[in-house]
C-alpha cells in the first residue's frame, strides 16, 4: 500500500510538471500577445526610437559644408562701350533711329537678344570657381571657420593685361538666420593671354556661435548684386555752393 501511495504522488508530480511545460510552450508561441517576460518577442515590432541628441564629441568635430549657390560659380568682366563712331550730319535722325533699332534687335547664336552690357564678344576675363574647402576650430563657445575658394581666370576676346577684381561673398546661415556674411573685392593680376591664371582666396575670419546641432550651412561664390555707393558729400557741397551763390 505504501508503494502505491508513493507511486501515485510521483505520477501526480509528473503530470503537474507536464502541464507547466505545456503552459510555458503556449506562452512562448503567442508572438508577444501573452508575453509575460519569458516568451519570444515579435520580430516585426519596430526598434525603439534613437536618442535625437547630438553628442558633444560630434559637435566638436563638426565643420559645416561649403556649397555654391546656383549662378555664383562664374564671373565675367566686359569691355565698356564700343569704338567711337564718326559723327553724323544733321538730318540723319532716321538713320540713327534705324541703327538703334538694329542694335536693340541684335540676337545671339541661340536667337535670344544680346544684352549690350553682357556681349560675349566683349568679354575681357571669365573667372570661375573650381573648388571650395574649409577648416574649423571650436573654442570659447564659438566656431571659427577658414573658408578657401580656388578658381581660375581665362582671358576673353577683349583681353588686355591688367587686374581683375572679383566680388566673392562668404556667408554662414542657420536656417533663415544669417550668422555671417562678408563681401570681398578680391584682385588677381592677369598677364598671359594664352593660359588661365589660377587663384586661391581665403577668408580666415569666419566666426559664428557654437552650434547646438549639425545644421549650419556655409556658402561661397561670386556676388555681383552690390548696391552702388553714392558720394553724399558731393551733394552736400553742391547745396552749400548754391546757397552761397544766392546770398
PDB file of C-alpha atoms in Angstrom:
ATOM      1  CA  UNK A   1       0.000   0.000   0.000  1.00  0.00           C
ATOM      2  CA  UNK A   2       2.853   2.372   0.808  1.00  0.00           C
ATOM      3  CA  UNK A   3       4.347   1.680  -2.599  1.00  0.00           C
ATOM      4  CA  UNK A   4       1.086   2.521  -4.352  1.00  0.00           C
ATOM      5  CA  UNK A   5       0.831   5.833  -2.431  1.00  0.00           C
ATOM      6  CA  UNK A   6       4.343   6.899  -3.412  1.00  0.00           C
ATOM      7  CA  UNK A   7       3.684   5.872  -6.982  1.00  0.00           C
ATOM      8  CA  UNK A   8       0.522   7.993  -7.147  1.00  0.00           C
ATOM      9  CA  UNK A   9       2.407  11.026  -5.807  1.00  0.00           C
ATOM     10  CA  UNK A  10       5.177  10.507  -8.365  1.00  0.00           C
ATOM     11  CA  UNK A  11       2.696  10.260 -11.227  1.00  0.00           C
ATOM     12  CA  UNK A  12       0.834  13.320  -9.987  1.00  0.00           C
ATOM     13  CA  UNK A  13       4.121  15.273  -9.873  1.00  0.00           C
ATOM     14  CA  UNK A  14       4.954  14.269 -13.421  1.00  0.00           C
ATOM     15  CA  UNK A  15       1.515  15.377 -14.570  1.00  0.00           C
ATOM     16  CA  UNK A  16       1.881  18.772 -12.889  1.00  0.00           C
ATOM     17  CA  UNK A  17       5.334  19.288 -14.434  1.00  0.00           C
ATOM     18  CA  UNK A  18       3.983  18.394 -17.857  1.00  0.00           C
ATOM     19  CA  UNK A  19       1.148  20.912 -17.502  1.00  0.00           C
ATOM     20  CA  UNK A  20       3.611  23.703 -16.567  1.00  0.00           C
ATOM     21  CA  UNK A  21       5.823  22.894 -19.567  1.00  0.00           C
ATOM     22  CA  UNK A  22       2.799  22.912 -21.856  1.00  0.00           C
ATOM     23  CA  UNK A  23       1.695  26.285 -20.468  1.00  0.00           C
ATOM     24  CA  UNK A  24       5.159  27.692 -20.998  1.00  0.00           C
ATOM     25  CA  UNK A  25       5.116  26.368 -24.550  1.00  0.00           C
ATOM     26  CA  UNK A  26       1.836  28.133 -25.223  1.00  0.00           C
ATOM     27  CA  UNK A  27       3.199  31.397 -23.871  1.00  0.00           C
ATOM     28  CA  UNK A  28       6.375  31.182 -25.975  1.00  0.00           C
ATOM     29  CA  UNK A  29       4.400  30.799 -29.187  1.00  0.00           C
ATOM     30  CA  UNK A  30       1.984  33.690 -28.724  1.00  0.00           C
ATOM     31  CA  UNK A  31       4.105  36.167 -30.744  1.00  0.00           C
ATOM     32  CA  UNK A  32       4.180  38.542 -27.810  1.00  0.00           C
ATOM     33  CA  UNK A  33       0.410  38.699 -27.301  1.00  0.00           C
ATOM     34  CA  UNK A  34       0.634  36.900 -23.943  1.00  0.00           C
ATOM     35  CA  UNK A  35       4.300  37.549 -23.262  1.00  0.00           C
ATOM     36  CA  UNK A  36       4.998  37.673 -19.525  1.00  0.00           C
ATOM     37  CA  UNK A  37       8.743  38.112 -19.823  1.00  0.00           C
ATOM     38  CA  UNK A  38       9.900  34.623 -20.800  1.00  0.00           C
ATOM     39  CA  UNK A  39       8.423  34.341 -24.292  1.00  0.00           C
ATOM     40  CA  UNK A  40       9.794  35.394 -27.716  1.00  0.00           C
ATOM     41  CA  UNK A  41       9.345  38.986 -28.926  1.00  0.00           C
ATOM     42  CA  UNK A  42       7.552  39.899 -32.146  1.00  0.00           C
ATOM     43  CA  UNK A  43      10.272  40.052 -34.869  1.00  0.00           C
ATOM     44  CA  UNK A  44       8.202  42.550 -36.854  1.00  0.00           C
ATOM     45  CA  UNK A  45       7.981  45.067 -33.996  1.00  0.00           C
ATOM     46  CA  UNK A  46       9.756  48.395 -34.821  1.00  0.00           C
ATOM     47  CA  UNK A  47      13.014  49.160 -32.960  1.00  0.00           C
ATOM     48  CA  UNK A  48      12.894  51.677 -30.127  1.00  0.00           C
ATOM     49  CA  UNK A  49      13.478  55.302 -31.226  1.00  0.00           C
ATOM     50  CA  UNK A  50      17.051  56.568 -31.069  1.00  0.00           C
ATOM     51  CA  UNK A  51      18.121  59.425 -28.856  1.00  0.00           C
ATOM     52  CA  UNK A  52      17.967  62.570 -31.090  1.00  0.00           C
ATOM     53  CA  UNK A  53      20.569  64.417 -29.016  1.00  0.00           C
ATOM     54  CA  UNK A  54      23.930  65.165 -30.635  1.00  0.00           C
ATOM     55  CA  UNK A  55      26.949  64.173 -28.595  1.00  0.00           C
ATOM     56  CA  UNK A  56      29.416  66.851 -27.525  1.00  0.00           C
ATOM     57  CA  UNK A  57      32.197  64.961 -29.282  1.00  0.00           C
ATOM     58  CA  UNK A  58      30.221  65.107 -32.533  1.00  0.00           C
ATOM     59  CA  UNK A  59      29.755  68.883 -32.245  1.00  0.00           C
ATOM     60  CA  UNK A  60      33.477  69.401 -31.567  1.00  0.00           C
ATOM     61  CA  UNK A  61      34.255  67.512 -34.780  1.00  0.00           C
ATOM     62  CA  UNK A  62      31.511  69.228 -36.799  1.00  0.00           C
ATOM     63  CA  UNK A  63      32.553  71.528 -39.655  1.00  0.00           C
ATOM     64  CA  UNK A  64      29.719  72.905 -41.845  1.00  0.00           C
ATOM     65  CA  UNK A  65      29.872  72.015 -45.524  1.00  0.00           C
ATOM     66  CA  UNK A  66      30.566  74.830 -48.014  1.00  0.00           C
ATOM     67  CA  UNK A  67      28.431  74.938 -51.170  1.00  0.00           C
ATOM     68  CA  UNK A  68      27.991  77.190 -54.203  1.00  0.00           C
ATOM     69  CA  UNK A  69      24.585  78.692 -54.876  1.00  0.00           C
ATOM     70  CA  UNK A  70      23.229  78.484 -58.425  1.00  0.00           C
ATOM     71  CA  UNK A  71      24.689  81.208 -60.629  1.00  0.00           C
ATOM     72  CA  UNK A  72      27.573  82.124 -58.297  1.00  0.00           C
ATOM     73  CA  UNK A  73      30.339  79.972 -59.821  1.00  0.00           C
ATOM     74  CA  UNK A  74      31.132  82.288 -62.775  1.00  0.00           C
ATOM     75  CA  UNK A  75      32.033  85.957 -63.144  1.00  0.00           C
ATOM     76  CA  UNK A  76      32.690  87.817 -66.429  1.00  0.00           C
ATOM     77  CA  UNK A  77      34.348  91.183 -66.983  1.00  0.00           C
ATOM     78  CA  UNK A  78      33.221  93.071 -70.109  1.00  0.00           C
ATOM     79  CA  UNK A  79      34.723  95.861 -72.151  1.00  0.00           C
ATOM     80  CA  UNK A  80      32.899  99.146 -71.651  1.00  0.00           C
ATOM     81  CA  UNK A  81      31.261 100.667 -74.712  1.00  0.00           C
ATOM     82  CA  UNK A  82      32.326 100.270 -78.331  1.00  0.00           C
ATOM     83  CA  UNK A  83      34.699 102.074 -80.651  1.00  0.00           C
ATOM     84  CA  UNK A  84      33.864 105.695 -81.309  1.00  0.00           C
ATOM     85  CA  UNK A  85      31.809 106.244 -84.440  1.00  0.00           C
ATOM     86  CA  UNK A  86      32.104 109.259 -86.728  1.00  0.00           C
ATOM     87  CA  UNK A  87      29.571 111.955 -86.057  1.00  0.00           C
ATOM     88  CA  UNK A  88      26.655 112.130 -88.437  1.00  0.00           C
ATOM     89  CA  UNK A  89      25.435 115.268 -90.091  1.00  0.00           C
ATOM     90  CA  UNK A  90      22.243 116.908 -89.010  1.00  0.00           C
ATOM     91  CA  UNK A  91      19.158 115.460 -90.557  1.00  0.00           C
ATOM     92  CA  UNK A  92      20.270 111.826 -90.128  1.00  0.00           C
ATOM     93  CA  UNK A  93      17.775 111.218 -87.342  1.00  0.00           C
ATOM     94  CA  UNK A  94      16.093 108.438 -89.326  1.00  0.00           C
ATOM     95  CA  UNK A  95      19.380 106.643 -89.882  1.00  0.00           C
ATOM     96  CA  UNK A  96      20.245 106.954 -86.190  1.00  0.00           C
ATOM     97  CA  UNK A  97      16.874 105.531 -85.200  1.00  0.00           C
ATOM     98  CA  UNK A  98      17.328 102.616 -87.604  1.00  0.00           C
ATOM     99  CA  UNK A  99      20.799 101.916 -86.225  1.00  0.00           C
ATOM    100  CA  UNK A 100      19.495 101.984 -82.655  1.00  0.00           C
ATOM    101  CA  UNK A 101      16.671  99.603 -83.561  1.00  0.00           C
ATOM    102  CA  UNK A 102      19.112  97.233 -85.262  1.00  0.00           C
ATOM    103  CA  UNK A 103      21.370  97.228 -82.237  1.00  0.00           C
ATOM    104  CA  UNK A 104      18.423  96.553 -79.931  1.00  0.00           C
ATOM    105  CA  UNK A 105      17.272  93.693 -82.144  1.00  0.00           C
ATOM    106  CA  UNK A 106      20.700  92.026 -82.240  1.00  0.00           C
ATOM    107  CA  UNK A 107      20.491  88.376 -81.298  1.00  0.00           C
ATOM    108  CA  UNK A 108      22.985  85.730 -80.253  1.00  0.00           C
ATOM    109  CA  UNK A 109      23.636  82.259 -81.733  1.00  0.00           C
ATOM    110  CA  UNK A 110      20.647  80.844 -79.838  1.00  0.00           C
ATOM    111  CA  UNK A 111      18.311  83.538 -81.187  1.00  0.00           C
ATOM    112  CA  UNK A 112      17.988  85.295 -77.838  1.00  0.00           C
ATOM    113  CA  UNK A 113      18.555  89.071 -77.648  1.00  0.00           C
ATOM    114  CA  UNK A 114      22.078  90.059 -76.628  1.00  0.00           C
ATOM    115  CA  UNK A 115      22.450  92.401 -73.679  1.00  0.00           C
ATOM    116  CA  UNK A 116      24.863  95.095 -74.930  1.00  0.00           C
ATOM    117  CA  UNK A 117      26.402  95.184 -71.455  1.00  0.00           C
ATOM    118  CA  UNK A 118      26.970  91.398 -71.478  1.00  0.00           C
ATOM    119  CA  UNK A 119      28.007  90.714 -75.033  1.00  0.00           C
ATOM    120  CA  UNK A 120      30.153  87.519 -75.149  1.00  0.00           C
ATOM    121  CA  UNK A 121      32.263  89.127 -77.876  1.00  0.00           C
ATOM    122  CA  UNK A 122      33.301  91.843 -75.385  1.00  0.00           C
ATOM    123  CA  UNK A 123      34.451  89.572 -72.540  1.00  0.00           C
ATOM    124  CA  UNK A 124      37.815  90.634 -71.115  1.00  0.00           C
ATOM    125  CA  UNK A 125      38.097  87.922 -68.471  1.00  0.00           C
ATOM    126  CA  UNK A 126      35.950  84.950 -67.477  1.00  0.00           C
ATOM    127  CA  UNK A 127      36.549  83.796 -63.910  1.00  0.00           C
ATOM    128  CA  UNK A 128      35.225  80.567 -62.438  1.00  0.00           C
ATOM    129  CA  UNK A 129      35.321  78.797 -59.073  1.00  0.00           C
ATOM    130  CA  UNK A 130      36.519  75.210 -59.348  1.00  0.00           C
ATOM    131  CA  UNK A 131      36.650  74.104 -55.701  1.00  0.00           C
ATOM    132  CA  UNK A 132      35.766  75.153 -52.152  1.00  0.00           C
ATOM    133  CA  UNK A 133      37.003  73.814 -48.842  1.00  0.00           C
ATOM    134  CA  UNK A 134      37.024  74.745 -45.153  1.00  0.00           C
ATOM    135  CA  UNK A 135      38.715  74.158 -41.808  1.00  0.00           C
ATOM    136  CA  UNK A 136      37.105  74.562 -38.379  1.00  0.00           C
ATOM    137  CA  UNK A 137      38.147  75.129 -34.770  1.00  0.00           C
ATOM    138  CA  UNK A 138      35.901  75.167 -31.682  1.00  0.00           C
ATOM    139  CA  UNK A 139      36.872  77.409 -28.783  1.00  0.00           C
ATOM    140  CA  UNK A 140      35.250  79.611 -26.126  1.00  0.00           C
ATOM    141  CA  UNK A 141      31.702  78.952 -27.322  1.00  0.00           C
ATOM    142  CA  UNK A 142      32.481  79.941 -30.908  1.00  0.00           C
ATOM    143  CA  UNK A 143      33.045  78.165 -34.202  1.00  0.00           C
ATOM    144  CA  UNK A 144      35.837  79.684 -36.308  1.00  0.00           C
ATOM    145  CA  UNK A 145      35.972  78.692 -39.959  1.00  0.00           C
ATOM    146  CA  UNK A 146      38.655  79.193 -42.585  1.00  0.00           C
ATOM    147  CA  UNK A 147      36.928  79.031 -45.983  1.00  0.00           C
ATOM    148  CA  UNK A 148      39.043  78.762 -49.127  1.00  0.00           C
ATOM    149  CA  UNK A 149      37.943  79.256 -52.746  1.00  0.00           C
ATOM    150  CA  UNK A 150      40.040  78.009 -55.669  1.00  0.00           C
ATOM    151  CA  UNK A 151      39.448  79.039 -59.260  1.00  0.00           C
ATOM    152  CA  UNK A 152      40.870  80.354 -62.496  1.00  0.00           C
ATOM    153  CA  UNK A 153      40.659  83.413 -64.739  1.00  0.00           C
ATOM    154  CA  UNK A 154      40.547  82.799 -68.511  1.00  0.00           C
ATOM    155  CA  UNK A 155      41.315  85.621 -71.000  1.00  0.00           C
ATOM    156  CA  UNK A 156      38.388  86.608 -73.249  1.00  0.00           C
ATOM    157  CA  UNK A 157      38.120  88.041 -76.771  1.00  0.00           C
ATOM    158  CA  UNK A 158      38.789  91.589 -75.498  1.00  0.00           C
ATOM    159  CA  UNK A 159      41.692  90.550 -73.250  1.00  0.00           C
ATOM    160  CA  UNK A 160      44.083  93.231 -72.051  1.00  0.00           C
ATOM    161  CA  UNK A 161      46.770  92.650 -69.370  1.00  0.00           C
ATOM    162  CA  UNK A 162      45.708  94.023 -66.029  1.00  0.00           C
ATOM    163  CA  UNK A 163      43.930  93.347 -62.760  1.00  0.00           C
ATOM    164  CA  UNK A 164      40.533  91.701 -62.480  1.00  0.00           C
ATOM    165  CA  UNK A 165      38.515  92.420 -59.325  1.00  0.00           C
ATOM    166  CA  UNK A 166      36.160  89.628 -58.326  1.00  0.00           C
ATOM    167  CA  UNK A 167      33.345  90.108 -55.789  1.00  0.00           C
ATOM    168  CA  UNK A 168      33.471  86.956 -53.623  1.00  0.00           C
ATOM    169  CA  UNK A 169      30.923  86.581 -50.821  1.00  0.00           C
ATOM    170  CA  UNK A 170      31.295  84.179 -47.889  1.00  0.00           C
ATOM    171  CA  UNK A 171      28.276  83.509 -45.688  1.00  0.00           C
ATOM    172  CA  UNK A 172      27.080  81.129 -42.961  1.00  0.00           C
ATOM    173  CA  UNK A 173      23.397  80.512 -42.214  1.00  0.00           C
ATOM    174  CA  UNK A 174      21.398  78.700 -39.567  1.00  0.00           C
ATOM    175  CA  UNK A 175      18.075  78.112 -41.255  1.00  0.00           C
ATOM    176  CA  UNK A 176      16.830  81.566 -42.339  1.00  0.00           C
ATOM    177  CA  UNK A 177      19.208  83.369 -39.948  1.00  0.00           C
ATOM    178  CA  UNK A 178      22.397  84.817 -41.451  1.00  0.00           C
ATOM    179  CA  UNK A 179      25.188  84.338 -38.897  1.00  0.00           C
ATOM    180  CA  UNK A 180      27.994  85.712 -41.071  1.00  0.00           C
ATOM    181  CA  UNK A 181      28.151  87.491 -44.430  1.00  0.00           C
ATOM    182  CA  UNK A 182      31.116  89.311 -45.919  1.00  0.00           C
ATOM    183  CA  UNK A 183      31.766  90.555 -49.465  1.00  0.00           C
ATOM    184  CA  UNK A 184      35.416  90.624 -50.535  1.00  0.00           C
ATOM    185  CA  UNK A 185      36.761  92.518 -53.555  1.00  0.00           C
ATOM    186  CA  UNK A 186      39.490  90.055 -54.457  1.00  0.00           C
ATOM    187  CA  UNK A 187      42.027  91.080 -57.103  1.00  0.00           C
ATOM    188  CA  UNK A 188      44.043  88.853 -59.439  1.00  0.00           C
ATOM    189  CA  UNK A 189      46.752  90.040 -61.815  1.00  0.00           C
ATOM    190  CA  UNK A 190      46.360  88.579 -65.338  1.00  0.00           C
ATOM    191  CA  UNK A 191      49.197  88.964 -67.841  1.00  0.00           C
ATOM    192  CA  UNK A 192      49.262  85.828 -70.013  1.00  0.00           C
ATOM    193  CA  UNK A 193      46.699  85.891 -72.858  1.00  0.00           C
ATOM    194  CA  UNK A 194      47.338  82.260 -73.803  1.00  0.00           C
ATOM    195  CA  UNK A 195      46.706  80.494 -70.469  1.00  0.00           C
ATOM    196  CA  UNK A 196      44.385  80.547 -67.474  1.00  0.00           C
ATOM    197  CA  UNK A 197      45.559  82.237 -64.283  1.00  0.00           C
ATOM    198  CA  UNK A 198      44.947  80.163 -61.142  1.00  0.00           C
ATOM    199  CA  UNK A 199      43.955  81.782 -57.836  1.00  0.00           C
ATOM    200  CA  UNK A 200      43.148  80.808 -54.246  1.00  0.00           C
ATOM    201  CA  UNK A 201      41.138  83.133 -51.998  1.00  0.00           C
ATOM    202  CA  UNK A 202      40.828  82.527 -48.235  1.00  0.00           C
ATOM    203  CA  UNK A 203      38.565  84.075 -45.632  1.00  0.00           C
ATOM    204  CA  UNK A 204      40.080  83.059 -42.293  1.00  0.00           C
ATOM    205  CA  UNK A 205      37.847  85.249 -40.100  1.00  0.00           C
ATOM    206  CA  UNK A 206      34.508  83.463 -40.251  1.00  0.00           C
ATOM    207  CA  UNK A 207      33.344  83.391 -36.602  1.00  0.00           C
ATOM    208  CA  UNK A 208      29.857  82.204 -35.605  1.00  0.00           C
ATOM    209  CA  UNK A 209      28.255  80.948 -32.353  1.00  0.00           C
ATOM    210  CA  UNK A 210      28.984  77.358 -31.370  1.00  0.00           C
ATOM    211  CA  UNK A 211      26.248  75.194 -32.971  1.00  0.00           C
ATOM    212  CA  UNK A 212      23.924  73.092 -30.841  1.00  0.00           C
ATOM    213  CA  UNK A 213      23.211  70.755 -33.764  1.00  0.00           C
ATOM    214  CA  UNK A 214      24.812  69.880 -37.087  1.00  0.00           C
ATOM    215  CA  UNK A 215      22.575  72.203 -39.093  1.00  0.00           C
ATOM    216  CA  UNK A 216      24.767  75.149 -40.184  1.00  0.00           C
ATOM    217  CA  UNK A 217      25.253  75.869 -43.901  1.00  0.00           C
ATOM    218  CA  UNK A 218      28.190  77.808 -45.367  1.00  0.00           C
ATOM    219  CA  UNK A 219      28.241  79.434 -48.825  1.00  0.00           C
ATOM    220  CA  UNK A 220      30.949  80.929 -51.043  1.00  0.00           C
ATOM    221  CA  UNK A 221      30.644  82.380 -54.534  1.00  0.00           C
ATOM    222  CA  UNK A 222      30.573  85.442 -56.754  1.00  0.00           C
ATOM    223  CA  UNK A 223      28.089  88.149 -55.815  1.00  0.00           C
ATOM    224  CA  UNK A 224      27.528  90.927 -58.363  1.00  0.00           C
ATOM    225  CA  UNK A 225      24.369  92.275 -56.707  1.00  0.00           C
ATOM    226  CA  UNK A 226      26.165  95.032 -54.846  1.00  0.00           C
ATOM    227  CA  UNK A 227      24.296  98.335 -54.423  1.00  0.00           C
ATOM    228  CA  UNK A 228      26.042 101.333 -55.931  1.00  0.00           C
ATOM    229  CA  UNK A 229      27.728 103.576 -53.383  1.00  0.00           C
ATOM    230  CA  UNK A 230      26.944 107.241 -53.881  1.00  0.00           C
ATOM    231  CA  UNK A 231      29.104 110.031 -52.526  1.00  0.00           C
ATOM    232  CA  UNK A 232      26.674 112.023 -50.390  1.00  0.00           C
ATOM    233  CA  UNK A 233      29.325 114.627 -49.628  1.00  0.00           C
ATOM    234  CA  UNK A 234      29.221 115.827 -53.272  1.00  0.00           C
ATOM    235  CA  UNK A 235      25.521 116.573 -52.979  1.00  0.00           C
ATOM    236  CA  UNK A 236      26.107 118.499 -49.759  1.00  0.00           C
ATOM    237  CA  UNK A 237      28.885 120.521 -51.363  1.00  0.00           C
ATOM    238  CA  UNK A 238      26.604 121.400 -54.303  1.00  0.00           C
ATOM    239  CA  UNK A 239      23.903 122.570 -51.903  1.00  0.00           C
ATOM    240  CA  UNK A 240      26.389 124.715 -49.977  1.00  0.00           C
ATOM    241  CA  UNK A 241      27.701 126.290 -53.212  1.00  0.00           C
ATOM    242  CA  UNK A 242      24.151 127.019 -54.407  1.00  0.00           C
ATOM    243  CA  UNK A 243      23.253 128.570 -51.058  1.00  0.00           C
ATOM    244  CA  UNK A 244      26.387 130.722 -51.124  1.00  0.00           C
ATOM    245  CA  UNK A 245      25.590 131.918 -54.662  1.00  0.00           C
ATOM    246  CA  UNK A 246      22.115 133.114 -53.669  1.00  0.00           C
ATOM    247  CA  UNK A 247      23.441 135.071 -50.664  1.00  0.00           C
TER     248      UNK A 247
END
